[in-house]
Amino acid sequence: IGIFTFLALGWQFSQKRAARRLLERDA
């Protein structure tokens, strides 16, 4: 696993957490 792959996974994970947080706030 390369550093770029690690960064991509970390960014995608953070984006999913942010989206879920916004959805929970609206609910």
PDB file of N, CA and C in Angstrom:
ATOM      1  N   ILE A   1       0.868  -1.203   0.000  1.00  0.00           N
ATOM      2  CA  ILE A   1       0.000   0.000   0.000  1.00  0.00           C
ATOM      3  C   ILE A   1       0.897   1.243   0.000  1.00  0.00           C
ATOM      4  N   GLY A   2       0.609   2.160  -0.905  1.00  0.00           N
ATOM      5  CA  GLY A   2       1.435   3.362  -1.026  1.00  0.00           C
ATOM      6  C   GLY A   2       0.868   4.523  -0.222  1.00  0.00           C
ATOM      7  N   ILE A   3       1.670   5.552  -0.080  1.00  0.00           N
ATOM      8  CA  ILE A   3       1.233   6.723   0.690  1.00  0.00           C
ATOM      9  C   ILE A   3       0.045   7.397   0.028  1.00  0.00           C
ATOM     10  N   PHE A   4       0.028   7.409  -1.301  1.00  0.00           N
ATOM     11  CA  PHE A   4      -1.089   8.052  -2.002  1.00  0.00           C
ATOM     12  C   PHE A   4      -2.389   7.290  -1.764  1.00  0.00           C
ATOM     13  N   THR A   5      -2.290   5.949  -1.747  1.00  0.00           N
ATOM     14  CA  THR A   5      -3.478   5.134  -1.494  1.00  0.00           C
ATOM     15  C   THR A   5      -3.984   5.394  -0.084  1.00  0.00           C
ATOM     16  N   PHE A   6      -3.044   5.510   0.869  1.00  0.00           N
ATOM     17  CA  PHE A   6      -3.406   5.752   2.266  1.00  0.00           C
ATOM     18  C   PHE A   6      -4.112   7.103   2.403  1.00  0.00           C
ATOM     19  N   LEU A   7      -3.571   8.113   1.728  1.00  0.00           N
ATOM     20  CA  LEU A   7      -4.175   9.449   1.789  1.00  0.00           C
ATOM     21  C   LEU A   7      -5.564   9.436   1.159  1.00  0.00           C
ATOM     22  N   ALA A   8      -5.711   8.714   0.043  1.00  0.00           N
ATOM     23  CA  ALA A   8      -7.001   8.646  -0.641  1.00  0.00           C
ATOM     24  C   ALA A   8      -8.045   7.992   0.263  1.00  0.00           C
ATOM     25  N   LEU A   9      -7.669   6.899   0.925  1.00  0.00           N
ATOM     26  CA  LEU A   9      -8.599   6.203   1.810  1.00  0.00           C
ATOM     27  C   LEU A   9      -8.963   7.090   2.993  1.00  0.00           C
ATOM     28  N   GLY A  10      -7.980   7.786   3.542  1.00  0.00           N
ATOM     29  CA  GLY A  10      -8.225   8.655   4.690  1.00  0.00           C
ATOM     30  C   GLY A  10      -9.168   9.795   4.316  1.00  0.00           C
ATOM     31  N   TRP A  11      -8.972  10.369   3.109  1.00  0.00           N
ATOM     32  CA  TRP A  11      -9.817  11.478   2.664  1.00  0.00           C
ATOM     33  C   TRP A  11     -11.242  10.991   2.445  1.00  0.00           C
ATOM     34  N   GLN A  12     -11.366   9.816   1.800  1.00  0.00           N
ATOM     35  CA  GLN A  12     -12.701   9.273   1.523  1.00  0.00           C
ATOM     36  C   GLN A  12     -13.431   8.974   2.835  1.00  0.00           C
ATOM     37  N   PHE A  13     -12.695   8.434   3.820  1.00  0.00           N
ATOM     38  CA  PHE A  13     -13.292   8.109   5.114  1.00  0.00           C
ATOM     39  C   PHE A  13     -13.783   9.380   5.806  1.00  0.00           C
ATOM     40  N   SER A  14     -12.976  10.433   5.755  1.00  0.00           N
ATOM     41  CA  SER A  14     -13.350  11.692   6.408  1.00  0.00           C
ATOM     42  C   SER A  14     -14.578  12.291   5.727  1.00  0.00           C
ATOM     43  N   GLN A  15     -14.660  12.151   4.397  1.00  0.00           N
ATOM     44  CA  GLN A  15     -15.805  12.679   3.657  1.00  0.00           C
ATOM     45  C   GLN A  15     -17.082  11.941   4.068  1.00  0.00           C
ATOM     46  N   LYS A  16     -16.981  10.620   4.250  1.00  0.00           N
ATOM     47  CA  LYS A  16     -18.152   9.832   4.640  1.00  0.00           C
ATOM     48  C   LYS A  16     -18.600  10.222   6.045  1.00  0.00           C
ATOM     49  N   ARG A  17     -17.642  10.464   6.949  1.00  0.00           N
ATOM     50  CA  ARG A  17     -17.991  10.853   8.314  1.00  0.00           C
ATOM     51  C   ARG A  17     -18.701  12.196   8.304  1.00  0.00           C
ATOM     52  N   ALA A  18     -18.208  13.139   7.480  1.00  0.00           N
ATOM     53  CA  ALA A  18     -18.800  14.473   7.409  1.00  0.00           C
ATOM     54  C   ALA A  18     -20.225  14.384   6.867  1.00  0.00           C
ATOM     55  N   ALA A  19     -20.425  13.584   5.823  1.00  0.00           N
ATOM     56  CA  ALA A  19     -21.743  13.441   5.213  1.00  0.00           C
ATOM     57  C   ALA A  19     -22.718  12.833   6.216  1.00  0.00           C
ATOM     58  N   ARG A  20     -22.269  11.789   6.927  1.00  0.00           N
ATOM     59  CA  ARG A  20     -23.138  11.131   7.904  1.00  0.00           C
ATOM     60  C   ARG A  20     -23.504  12.105   9.020  1.00  0.00           C
ATOM     61  N   ARG A  21     -22.551  12.947   9.422  1.00  0.00           N
ATOM     62  CA  ARG A  21     -22.802  13.906  10.500  1.00  0.00           C
ATOM     63  C   ARG A  21     -23.874  14.917  10.076  1.00  0.00           C
ATOM     64  N   LEU A  22     -23.804  15.349   8.815  1.00  0.00           N
ATOM     65  CA  LEU A  22     -24.791  16.308   8.315  1.00  0.00           C
ATOM     66  C   LEU A  22     -26.176  15.666   8.254  1.00  0.00           C
ATOM     67  N   LEU A  23     -26.235  14.397   7.835  1.00  0.00           N
ATOM     68  CA  LEU A  23     -27.521  13.711   7.730  1.00  0.00           C
ATOM     69  C   LEU A  23     -28.139  13.545   9.109  1.00  0.00           C
ATOM     70  N   GLU A  24     -27.313  13.209  10.100  1.00  0.00           N
ATOM     71  CA  GLU A  24     -27.836  13.015  11.453  1.00  0.00           C
ATOM     72  C   GLU A  24     -28.346  14.342  12.021  1.00  0.00           C
ATOM     73  N   ARG A  25     -27.688  15.436  11.636  1.00  0.00           N
ATOM     74  CA  ARG A  25     -28.092  16.752  12.137  1.00  0.00           C
ATOM     75  C   ARG A  25     -29.464  17.130  11.579  1.00  0.00           C
ATOM     76  N   ASP A  26     -29.718  16.783  10.317  1.00  0.00           N
ATOM     77  CA  ASP A  26     -31.005  17.101   9.692  1.00  0.00           C
ATOM     78  C   ASP A  26     -32.118  16.226  10.252  1.00  0.00           C
ATOM     79  N   ALA A  27     -31.783  14.994  10.598  1.00  0.00           N
ATOM     80  CA  ALA A  27     -32.787  14.037  11.065  1.00  0.00           C
ATOM     81  C   ALA A  27     -33.418  14.520  12.380  1.00  0.00           C
TER      82      ALA A  27
END
